[in-house]
Structures are given as structure tokens and as C-alpha cells.
């Protein structure tokens, strides 16, 4: 349960309460409180705790928080940040502002941030941190332990210690717990694990995510092309990247972009309305189609009862195929044309089987339903056959579209997540109605 702060309390009492509140909760309090309360919170919060709060904020709120700090506290806070968090904050500014912020850092840390800023946004090195510990391969366990104790900083990742030579070339790794329980007389070389999964600095972030997932590592070393260890990517960073990617995908799937909790309702409304208007226009096309089949509906009114089932099942099977295909694209399983066509064939075959099974059950259901309730003058089995044929056809088509559309968009370098917006849903509805009422017209008129 998130804790709250009572800003009616005096500073001394409020400060005591602040240190017992989790950094995430303090970030949410900062986000929603007034400017005066924000100032008091920043003033009373210890700088080391404020650094943890800082990384939980959006960039706009980080910028506001920084402006509330004196130069000395600003320096201290920036120095407490891990290099990857610091880089993510600084890169949002223009070059002049970046230089001002970098001037507040020690020279070695400023050099590190400048290096991180040189990497492209989709490269693995762009999300790495340089806050890790490495030991020389020629050290003894005792020497290595002493170095960890004397030189590691609070921000350093020390769960895994990396083993390098004099040229910083990576040779192995050792878990901190194994280092602690090892005999002092043993050498690092004897204890280290030489099987170390890694990525190169210019590998993609997707490759880094795949390595962490495949090898179940808490951290992944990042190497230069001459195998020198230059940084690590932690599982936390990977998790944050995955969450951000899926949030982006979700926003695109809903056809809403640039979501920010601080954005006004009017701004959000303006961004979403165009897609809703397009949906209205496309649905007017659906109404036009229904009017074209007015004679069929007048002759067999029972057909309208099963229209929602036709549309719903077509949408369901299309969404299933779409989800599996987008996942395959994101995991690069469909990069090769052969794999893409195998995937299409497999999903289409699955869709065909499922559509046949669902249509068969629908045939039995419609026949029983119409015999019980005696709706209309047409033979129930004839209407059931129309539903069966239409349902099997539209489900098969929808499964095919759910696979082909995202793969086609991906080939044209368009994000496939956009395929699940209003367009595909409405197009599926249009196809379903045309097929359903065309079959019904052929049978009854």
C-alpha cells in the first residue's frame, strides 16, 4: 500500500516521515502535489533517497526537480545516479544544456556519459551501464575480495564480477557469493566461469534482450569488437526496455501516441479523435453494405440474429493470428522468407481447422435454436447452413489477414502493431458482412 505524506506537519516531523516512504511512492507524491509541496519534499528529502526518486520520474518531472536544487545538491544527485540513468536524462537536452550538466560531473564520469551518448538508440551499448566491478585474471581470491570491499561504490553492480586481463579483454566471470566462500589462497583463474554470454556494443537491443532471456543472466557484459569489456546491461534495464516497448505497442494498437500522465484531457482527446472519426466513416460503409442486402434481411429476418456471432468470431481468430505473428516479428523468427511462409502456412492451417470446428458447432446451435423458437418461415437447417458456410469462410479469411497484414507491414518497415488498430477491425467486419449476406442472398433469393 502506497504511503501518503501530510504536508500540514512541520518540517522536522515531515522529514522523519519522508525517509520511511519508498522512492516509488515519493515519486508519485511529487507527481501529483502542488509546486509548494514539491519544493518542501525536495528540500527535506535526503539526497541519496532523492536520487532514487529521480529515476522513477518522467523526464519533464526530472527537469522540474533539478531546477529546485542548489548547485551543490545538483552535483551530488547527478553523481549518485547510475551511468545509464544519467545518460537517459542528459540525452533529452540540447547540446548546450548537455554540456552544462556534464560540467557538474567528475571528469571520468563525464567522459563515460559522452561515450554513451555516441551510440545509436537501437544499439545495445546505448542502454549499458559502466557501474560494474572487474578483477584481473592474475589476482588471488584474497586480492580480489579486498578490491571489491575497498573500491566498489553504492551504484556498482556486484552480483556478478567480471574477469579481465591487463588489456580489459573479458575472460570469465564469478558470482559474488562464490568469491566470498572461496579459499583466500585460490586464484581468480581457478574459480571463474569461462562461459560468459555477451553482446557487442553495436549489436541491437533486441539481440541483448534475446541473450538475457536465453541464458537467464542477471547481467550481460557489453564488449567492443576487440573483446574489451566496456559495460554491462542489467536484467532490470532489459525489463524496463520490454515494458516500454509493449507500452508503445499497446498505444499504437489503440492508435493513441505520446501518452503522458501529465498531458491534459484536451490534448489526449485531440490525438485520439481523428482515429475515432475514421472509424465512424468506415462504419458508415458497413451500414451501406447492410442497405445493399436489405431485400435479403426482409426475406429472412432471422439472419440478423447471428450477425454478431459472425463478426465476433472473425475478430477473435484474426486477433489470435495477429498476436502470434507480431510476437514472431519482434523476436526476429520471421526474418527469413522461408520462415515467414512456413509461419503463414501453419497459422492458416490452424485457422482453417478452428473455423471448421467452430462453424460445425454453430450449425448445430443455430438449428436447435431456430427449431425451439420458430423464428421466420425459412427452414432452420437452411439458415444454419448459411451461418456455417459464412462463419467458416470469414474465420479462415480473418486468420489469413491476421498473419499477412503484419508481415506485409514489417516488410515495408512499418510497425506491425499498427495493424491491430481500427482499420483491421473494421475491414474484418466489412468482409464478414459481405460474405455472410452474399451467401444468404445466393441461398434464399
Coordinates of C-alpha atoms in Angstrom, one line a residue:
X1 CA 0.0 0.0 0.0
X2 CA 1.5 3.4 -1.0
X3 CA 2.1 5.7 1.9
X4 CA 1.0 9.3 1.9
X5 CA 2.6 12.4 3.4
X6 CA 0.8 15.1 5.4
X7 CA 2.2 18.4 4.3
X8 CA 0.4 20.1 7.2
X9 CA 3.1 18.7 9.5
X10 CA 6.1 20.8 10.4
X11 CA 9.4 20.3 8.6
X12 CA 11.0 18.2 11.3
X13 CA 8.1 15.8 11.5
X14 CA 7.6 15.6 7.7
X15 CA 11.3 14.8 7.2
X16 CA 11.1 11.9 9.6
X17 CA 8.1 10.5 7.6
X18 CA 9.8 11.0 4.2
X19 CA 12.7 8.7 4.9
X20 CA 10.2 5.9 5.7
X21 CA 8.4 6.2 2.3
X22 CA 9.5 4.1 -0.7
X23 CA 11.2 6.1 -3.5
X24 CA 8.5 5.0 -6.0
X25 CA 5.7 6.3 -3.7
X26 CA 7.6 9.6 -3.2
X27 CA 7.9 9.9 -7.0
X28 CA 4.1 9.6 -7.3
X29 CA 3.6 12.1 -4.5
X30 CA 5.9 14.5 -6.3
X31 CA 4.0 14.0 -9.5
X32 CA 0.6 14.9 -8.0
X33 CA 1.3 17.5 -5.4
X34 CA 1.3 21.3 -5.8
X35 CA 4.5 23.3 -6.5
X36 CA 4.9 24.4 -2.9
X37 CA 4.6 20.8 -1.7
X38 CA 7.1 19.7 -4.3
X39 CA 9.6 22.3 -3.1
X40 CA 9.2 21.1 0.5
X41 CA 9.6 17.5 -0.5
X42 CA 12.8 18.1 -2.4
X43 CA 14.2 20.3 0.4
X44 CA 13.5 17.8 3.1
X45 CA 14.4 14.6 1.3
X46 CA 17.9 13.2 1.8
X47 CA 19.9 13.5 -1.5
X48 CA 20.6 9.7 -1.7
X49 CA 16.9 9.0 -1.4
X50 CA 16.1 11.8 -3.8
X51 CA 18.3 10.1 -6.4
X52 CA 16.1 7.0 -6.2
X53 CA 13.0 9.2 -6.5
X54 CA 14.5 10.9 -9.5
X55 CA 14.8 7.8 -11.6
X56 CA 11.2 7.0 -11.0
X57 CA 10.0 10.2 -12.6
X58 CA 9.3 11.1 -16.2
X59 CA 11.7 13.4 -17.9
X60 CA 9.5 16.5 -17.5
X61 CA 9.3 16.0 -13.8
X62 CA 13.0 15.2 -13.6
X63 CA 13.6 18.6 -15.2
X64 CA 11.4 20.3 -12.7
X65 CA 13.1 18.5 -9.8
X66 CA 16.6 19.5 -11.0
X67 CA 15.5 23.2 -11.1
X68 CA 14.6 23.0 -7.4
X69 CA 18.1 22.1 -6.4
X70 CA 21.0 24.2 -5.4
X71 CA 24.2 23.7 -7.5
X72 CA 25.9 21.6 -4.7
X73 CA 22.9 19.3 -4.3
X74 CA 22.5 19.1 -8.1
X75 CA 26.1 17.9 -8.4
X76 CA 25.6 15.3 -5.6
X77 CA 22.4 14.0 -7.1
X78 CA 23.8 13.6 -10.6
X79 CA 26.9 11.8 -9.2
X80 CA 24.7 9.4 -7.3
X81 CA 22.8 8.3 -10.5
X82 CA 23.9 5.2 -12.3
X83 CA 25.5 5.9 -15.7
X84 CA 22.6 4.6 -17.8
X85 CA 20.0 6.6 -15.9
X86 CA 22.2 9.7 -16.1
X87 CA 22.7 9.2 -19.8
X88 CA 19.0 8.8 -20.4
X89 CA 18.3 12.1 -18.6
X90 CA 21.1 14.1 -20.2
X91 CA 20.4 13.0 -23.8
X92 CA 16.9 14.6 -23.7
X93 CA 18.5 18.1 -23.7
X94 CA 20.2 20.1 -26.5
X95 CA 24.0 20.1 -26.8
X96 CA 24.5 23.3 -24.9
X97 CA 22.4 22.1 -21.9
X98 CA 24.1 18.8 -22.1
X99 CA 27.5 20.5 -21.7
X100 CA 26.2 22.4 -18.7
X101 CA 25.1 19.3 -17.0
X102 CA 28.3 17.3 -17.9
X103 CA 30.3 20.1 -16.3
X104 CA 28.8 19.2 -13.0
X105 CA 30.2 15.7 -13.1
X106 CA 33.7 14.4 -12.3
X107 CA 35.9 14.2 -15.4
X108 CA 35.8 10.3 -15.5
X109 CA 32.0 10.2 -15.3
X110 CA 31.5 13.0 -17.8
X111 CA 33.8 11.0 -20.3
X112 CA 31.6 7.9 -19.7
X113 CA 28.4 9.8 -20.4
X114 CA 29.8 11.4 -23.5
X115 CA 30.8 7.9 -24.7
X116 CA 27.3 6.5 -24.1
X117 CA 25.8 9.4 -26.0
X118 CA 27.7 8.4 -29.1
X119 CA 25.8 5.1 -29.5
X120 CA 22.7 4.9 -31.6
X121 CA 19.4 4.4 -29.8
X122 CA 18.9 0.9 -31.1
X123 CA 22.4 -0.3 -30.2
X124 CA 22.9 -2.5 -27.1
X125 CA 25.6 -0.1 -25.8
X126 CA 23.1 2.7 -25.6
X127 CA 21.4 1.1 -22.6
X128 CA 24.5 -0.2 -20.8
X129 CA 25.9 1.0 -17.5
X130 CA 29.6 1.3 -16.7
X131 CA 29.0 0.8 -12.9
X132 CA 30.3 -2.7 -12.5
X133 CA 33.3 -4.4 -10.9
X134 CA 36.1 -6.3 -12.8
X135 CA 39.0 -8.2 -11.4
X136 CA 42.3 -9.1 -13.0
X137 CA 42.7 -12.7 -14.0
X138 CA 46.0 -13.0 -12.2
X139 CA 44.7 -11.9 -8.8
X140 CA 44.2 -14.3 -5.9
X141 CA 40.8 -14.6 -4.2
X142 CA 42.0 -12.6 -1.3
X143 CA 43.3 -9.7 -3.5
X144 CA 40.0 -9.8 -5.5
X145 CA 37.9 -9.7 -2.3
X146 CA 39.9 -6.8 -0.9
X147 CA 39.5 -4.8 -4.1
X148 CA 35.7 -5.3 -4.1
X149 CA 35.4 -4.2 -0.5
X150 CA 37.7 -1.2 -0.9
X151 CA 36.7 0.2 -4.3
X152 CA 33.1 -0.7 -5.0
X153 CA 30.6 2.1 -4.9
X154 CA 26.9 2.0 -3.9
X155 CA 25.9 2.3 -7.6
X156 CA 28.1 -0.5 -8.7
X157 CA 26.6 -3.8 -9.8
X158 CA 28.5 -6.5 -7.9
X159 CA 26.2 -9.6 -8.1
X160 CA 28.5 -10.8 -10.8
X161 CA 32.2 -9.9 -11.0
X162 CA 33.8 -9.9 -14.4
X163 CA 37.4 -11.2 -15.0
X164 CA 39.6 -9.4 -17.5
X165 CA 43.3 -9.2 -18.3
X166 CA 45.6 -6.1 -18.4
X167 CA 44.1 -5.0 -21.7
X168 CA 40.5 -5.3 -20.3
X169 CA 39.7 -8.3 -22.5
X170 CA 37.0 -10.4 -21.0
X171 CA 38.0 -13.9 -19.9
X172 CA 35.3 -15.0 -17.5
X173 CA 33.0 -14.2 -14.5
X174 CA 32.4 -15.2 -10.9
X175 CA 29.4 -14.7 -8.7
X176 CA 29.9 -12.6 -5.6
X177 CA 28.7 -15.4 -3.4
X178 CA 31.3 -17.8 -4.9
X179 CA 34.0 -15.2 -4.4
X180 CA 33.1 -14.8 -0.7
X181 CA 33.1 -18.5 0.1
X182 CA 36.2 -19.4 -1.9
X183 CA 39.5 -20.0 -0.1
X184 CA 41.8 -17.0 0.1
X185 CA 44.7 -18.9 -1.4
X186 CA 42.9 -19.9 -4.6
X187 CA 43.3 -17.8 -7.7
X188 CA 40.6 -16.0 -9.6
X189 CA 41.5 -18.0 -12.7
X190 CA 40.7 -21.3 -10.9
X191 CA 37.3 -20.1 -9.7
X192 CA 36.0 -18.2 -12.7
X193 CA 33.4 -19.4 -15.2
X194 CA 34.7 -19.0 -18.7
X195 CA 31.3 -19.5 -20.4
X196 CA 30.1 -15.9 -20.5
X197 CA 27.2 -14.8 -22.8
X198 CA 27.8 -11.3 -24.1
X199 CA 26.8 -8.8 -26.8
X200 CA 28.9 -6.4 -28.8
X201 CA 28.4 -2.7 -28.4
X202 CA 26.9 -2.3 -31.9
X203 CA 24.6 -5.3 -31.6
X204 CA 20.9 -4.4 -31.4
X205 CA 18.9 -4.0 -28.2
X206 CA 16.7 -6.9 -29.4
X207 CA 19.7 -9.1 -29.5
X208 CA 20.6 -8.2 -25.9
X209 CA 17.1 -9.0 -24.8
X210 CA 17.2 -12.3 -26.5
X211 CA 20.6 -13.2 -24.9
X212 CA 19.3 -12.3 -21.4
X213 CA 16.2 -14.4 -22.0
X214 CA 18.0 -17.4 -23.5
X215 CA 20.8 -17.6 -20.9
X216 CA 18.8 -16.4 -17.9
X217 CA 21.5 -14.0 -16.8
X218 CA 21.1 -11.1 -14.3
X219 CA 23.5 -9.0 -16.3
X220 CA 25.1 -9.1 -19.7
X221 CA 28.6 -7.8 -20.5
X222 CA 29.0 -5.5 -23.5
X223 CA 32.2 -5.8 -25.5
X224 CA 34.0 -3.7 -28.1
X225 CA 34.8 -5.5 -31.3
X226 CA 38.3 -6.3 -29.9
X227 CA 36.6 -8.1 -26.9
X228 CA 37.4 -5.4 -24.3
X229 CA 34.7 -5.1 -21.6
X230 CA 33.2 -1.6 -21.7
X231 CA 29.9 -2.0 -19.8
X232 CA 27.1 -4.3 -18.7
X233 CA 23.3 -4.4 -19.3
X234 CA 21.4 -5.5 -16.3
X235 CA 18.2 -7.5 -16.3
X236 CA 16.4 -4.5 -14.7
X237 CA 17.3 -2.4 -17.8
X238 CA 16.1 -5.2 -20.1
X239 CA 12.8 -5.4 -18.2
X240 CA 12.3 -1.6 -18.4
X241 CA 13.0 -1.8 -22.1
X242 CA 10.5 -4.6 -22.7
X243 CA 7.8 -2.7 -20.7
X244 CA 8.4 0.5 -22.7
X245 CA 8.3 -1.5 -26.0
X246 CA 5.0 -3.1 -25.0
X247 CA 3.5 0.1 -23.8
X248 CA 4.4 1.7 -27.2
X249 CA 2.9 -1.3 -29.0
X250 CA -0.3 -1.0 -26.9
X251 CA -0.6 2.7 -27.7
X252 CA -0.1 2.0 -31.4
X253 CA -2.6 -0.9 -31.3
X254 CA -5.1 1.6 -29.8
X255 CA -4.0 4.3 -32.3
X256 CA -3.0 6.6 -29.4
X257 CA 0.5 8.0 -29.2
X258 CA 2.8 10.0 -26.9
X259 CA 0.8 9.2 -23.8
X260 CA 1.9 11.1 -20.7
X261 CA 0.0 11.1 -17.4
X262 CA 0.6 14.9 -17.1
X263 CA -0.9 15.5 -20.6
X264 CA -4.2 17.4 -20.4
X265 CA -7.5 15.7 -21.3
X266 CA -8.0 18.1 -24.3
X267 CA -4.6 17.2 -25.7
X268 CA -5.2 13.5 -25.4
X269 CA -8.7 14.0 -26.9
X270 CA -7.3 15.7 -30.0
X271 CA -4.8 12.9 -30.6
X272 CA -7.5 10.2 -30.4
X273 CA -10.4 11.8 -32.1
X274 CA -9.1 11.5 -35.7
X275 CA -8.9 7.7 -35.4
X276 CA -12.4 7.6 -34.0
X277 CA -13.7 9.8 -36.8
X278 CA -12.1 7.4 -39.3
X279 CA -13.8 4.5 -37.5
X280 CA -17.1 6.3 -37.9
X281 CA -16.5 6.8 -41.7
X282 CA -15.6 3.1 -42.1
X283 CA -18.6 2.0 -40.1
X284 CA -20.8 4.1 -42.4
X285 CA -19.5 1.9 -45.2
X286 CA -20.7 -1.1 -43.1
X287 CA -24.2 0.5 -42.9
X288 CA -24.2 1.0 -46.7
X289 CA -23.4 -2.7 -47.1
X290 CA -26.3 -3.7 -44.9
X291 CA -28.6 -1.5 -47.0
X292 CA -27.4 -3.3 -50.2
X293 CA -28.7 -6.5 -48.7
X294 CA -32.0 -5.1 -47.4
X295 CA -34.1 -7.4 -49.5
X296 CA -32.3 -10.4 -48.0
X297 CA -32.9 -9.2 -44.5
X298 CA -36.5 -8.5 -45.2
X299 CA -37.0 -12.0 -46.6
X300 CA -35.1 -13.8 -43.8
X301 CA -35.1 -11.7 -40.7
X302 CA -33.5 -14.5 -38.6
X303 CA -30.2 -13.8 -40.3
X304 CA -29.7 -10.6 -38.3
X305 CA -29.7 -12.7 -35.0
X306 CA -26.4 -14.4 -35.9
X307 CA -24.6 -11.4 -37.4
X308 CA -22.8 -10.6 -34.0
X309 CA -21.5 -14.2 -33.8
X310 CA -20.1 -13.9 -37.4
X311 CA -18.4 -10.6 -36.7
X312 CA -17.2 -11.6 -33.2
X313 CA -15.6 -14.9 -34.2
X314 CA -13.9 -13.4 -37.2
X315 CA -12.4 -10.7 -35.0
X316 CA -11.3 -13.3 -32.4
X317 CA -9.5 -15.6 -34.7
X318 CA -7.9 -12.6 -36.5
X319 CA -6.6 -11.2 -33.2
X320 CA -5.1 -14.6 -32.3
X321 CA -3.2 -14.9 -35.6
X322 CA -2.2 -11.2 -35.3
X323 CA -0.8 -11.6 -31.8
X324 CA 1.3 -14.7 -32.6
X325 CA 2.6 -13.0 -35.8
X326 CA 3.6 -9.8 -34.1
X327 CA 5.4 -11.8 -31.4
X328 CA 7.3 -13.7 -34.1
X329 CA 8.3 -10.5 -35.9
X330 CA 9.6 -8.9 -32.7
X331 CA 11.6 -12.0 -31.9
X332 CA 13.0 -12.0 -35.4
X333 CA 11.7 -15.5 -36.0
X334 CA 10.2 -14.4 -39.4
X335 CA 13.1 -12.5 -40.8
X336 CA 13.8 -15.2 -43.4
X337 CA 11.3 -15.5 -46.2
X338 CA 11.2 -19.3 -45.7
X339 CA 10.3 -19.0 -42.1
X340 CA 7.7 -16.3 -42.8
X341 CA 5.9 -18.5 -45.4
X342 CA 6.1 -21.5 -43.1
X343 CA 4.5 -19.4 -40.3
X344 CA 1.8 -18.2 -42.7
X345 CA 1.0 -21.8 -43.8
X346 CA 0.9 -23.1 -40.3
X347 CA -1.3 -20.2 -39.0
X348 CA -3.7 -20.5 -42.0
X349 CA -4.0 -24.3 -41.4
X350 CA -4.7 -23.7 -37.7
X351 CA -7.3 -21.1 -38.7
X352 CA -8.9 -23.5 -41.2
X353 CA -9.2 -26.3 -38.6
X354 CA -10.6 -23.9 -35.9
X355 CA -13.0 -22.3 -38.3
X356 CA -14.3 -25.7 -39.4
X357 CA -14.8 -26.8 -35.8
X358 CA -16.5 -23.5 -34.7
X359 CA -18.7 -23.4 -37.8
X360 CA -19.8 -27.0 -37.1
X361 CA -20.8 -26.2 -33.5
X362 CA -22.6 -23.1 -34.7
X363 CA -24.5 -25.1 -37.3
X364 CA -25.8 -27.4 -34.5
X365 CA -26.6 -24.5 -32.2
X366 CA -28.5 -22.4 -34.9
X367 CA -30.5 -25.5 -36.0
X368 CA -31.6 -26.2 -32.4
X369 CA -32.2 -22.6 -31.6
X370 CA -34.5 -21.9 -34.6
X371 CA -36.4 -25.2 -34.1
X372 CA -37.1 -24.2 -30.5
X373 CA -38.1 -20.6 -31.1
X374 CA -39.7 -20.9 -34.5
X375 CA -38.4 -17.6 -35.9
X376 CA -39.4 -16.8 -39.5
X377 CA -40.7 -19.1 -42.2
X378 CA -37.5 -20.4 -43.7
X379 CA -36.3 -23.9 -42.8
X380 CA -33.9 -23.7 -39.8
X381 CA -31.4 -26.1 -41.3
X382 CA -31.1 -23.8 -44.4
X383 CA -30.3 -20.8 -42.2
X384 CA -27.9 -22.9 -40.2
X385 CA -26.1 -23.9 -43.4
X386 CA -25.8 -20.2 -44.4
X387 CA -24.3 -19.4 -40.9
X388 CA -22.0 -22.5 -41.1
X389 CA -20.7 -21.6 -44.6
X390 CA -20.2 -17.9 -43.8
X391 CA -18.6 -18.5 -40.4
X392 CA -16.1 -21.0 -41.8
X393 CA -15.2 -18.6 -44.7
X394 CA -14.8 -15.4 -42.8
X395 CA -12.8 -17.0 -40.0
X396 CA -10.4 -18.5 -42.5
X397 CA -10.0 -15.2 -44.2
X398 CA -9.6 -13.3 -40.9
X399 CA -6.9 -15.8 -39.8
X400 CA -5.1 -15.3 -43.1
X401 CA -5.3 -11.4 -42.8
X402 CA -4.1 -11.6 -39.2
X403 CA -0.9 -13.2 -40.4
X404 CA -0.4 -11.5 -43.8
X405 CA -1.1 -7.9 -42.7
X406 CA 1.6 -7.5 -40.0
X407 CA 4.2 -9.4 -42.1
X408 CA 3.5 -7.2 -45.1
X409 CA 3.8 -4.0 -43.0
X410 CA 7.0 -5.3 -41.5
X411 CA 8.5 -5.8 -45.0
X412 CA 7.7 -2.1 -45.7
X413 CA 9.4 -1.1 -42.4
X414 CA 6.1 -0.1 -40.9
X415 CA 5.5 -1.1 -37.3
X416 CA 3.2 -4.2 -37.4
X417 CA 1.5 -3.3 -34.2
X418 CA -0.5 -0.6 -36.1
X419 CA -2.3 -3.5 -37.9
X420 CA -4.5 -4.1 -34.9
X421 CA -6.0 -0.6 -34.9
X422 CA -9.5 0.4 -36.0
X423 CA -8.6 -0.3 -39.7
X424 CA -8.2 -4.0 -39.5
X425 CA -11.1 -4.5 -37.1
X426 CA -13.5 -2.6 -39.4
X427 CA -12.1 -4.2 -42.6
X428 CA -12.7 -7.6 -41.0
X429 CA -16.3 -6.5 -40.2
X430 CA -16.9 -5.4 -43.8
X431 CA -15.5 -8.6 -45.3
X432 CA -17.6 -10.7 -42.9
X433 CA -20.8 -8.9 -43.7
X434 CA -20.3 -9.1 -47.4
X435 CA -19.5 -12.8 -47.3
X436 CA -22.4 -13.6 -44.8
X437 CA -25.1 -11.8 -46.7
X438 CA -23.8 -12.8 -50.1
X439 CA -24.1 -16.4 -49.2
X440 CA -27.5 -15.8 -47.7
X441 CA -28.7 -13.9 -50.8
X442 CA -27.5 -16.8 -53.0
X443 CA -29.4 -19.3 -50.9
X444 CA -32.7 -17.5 -50.3
X445 CA -33.2 -15.1 -53.2

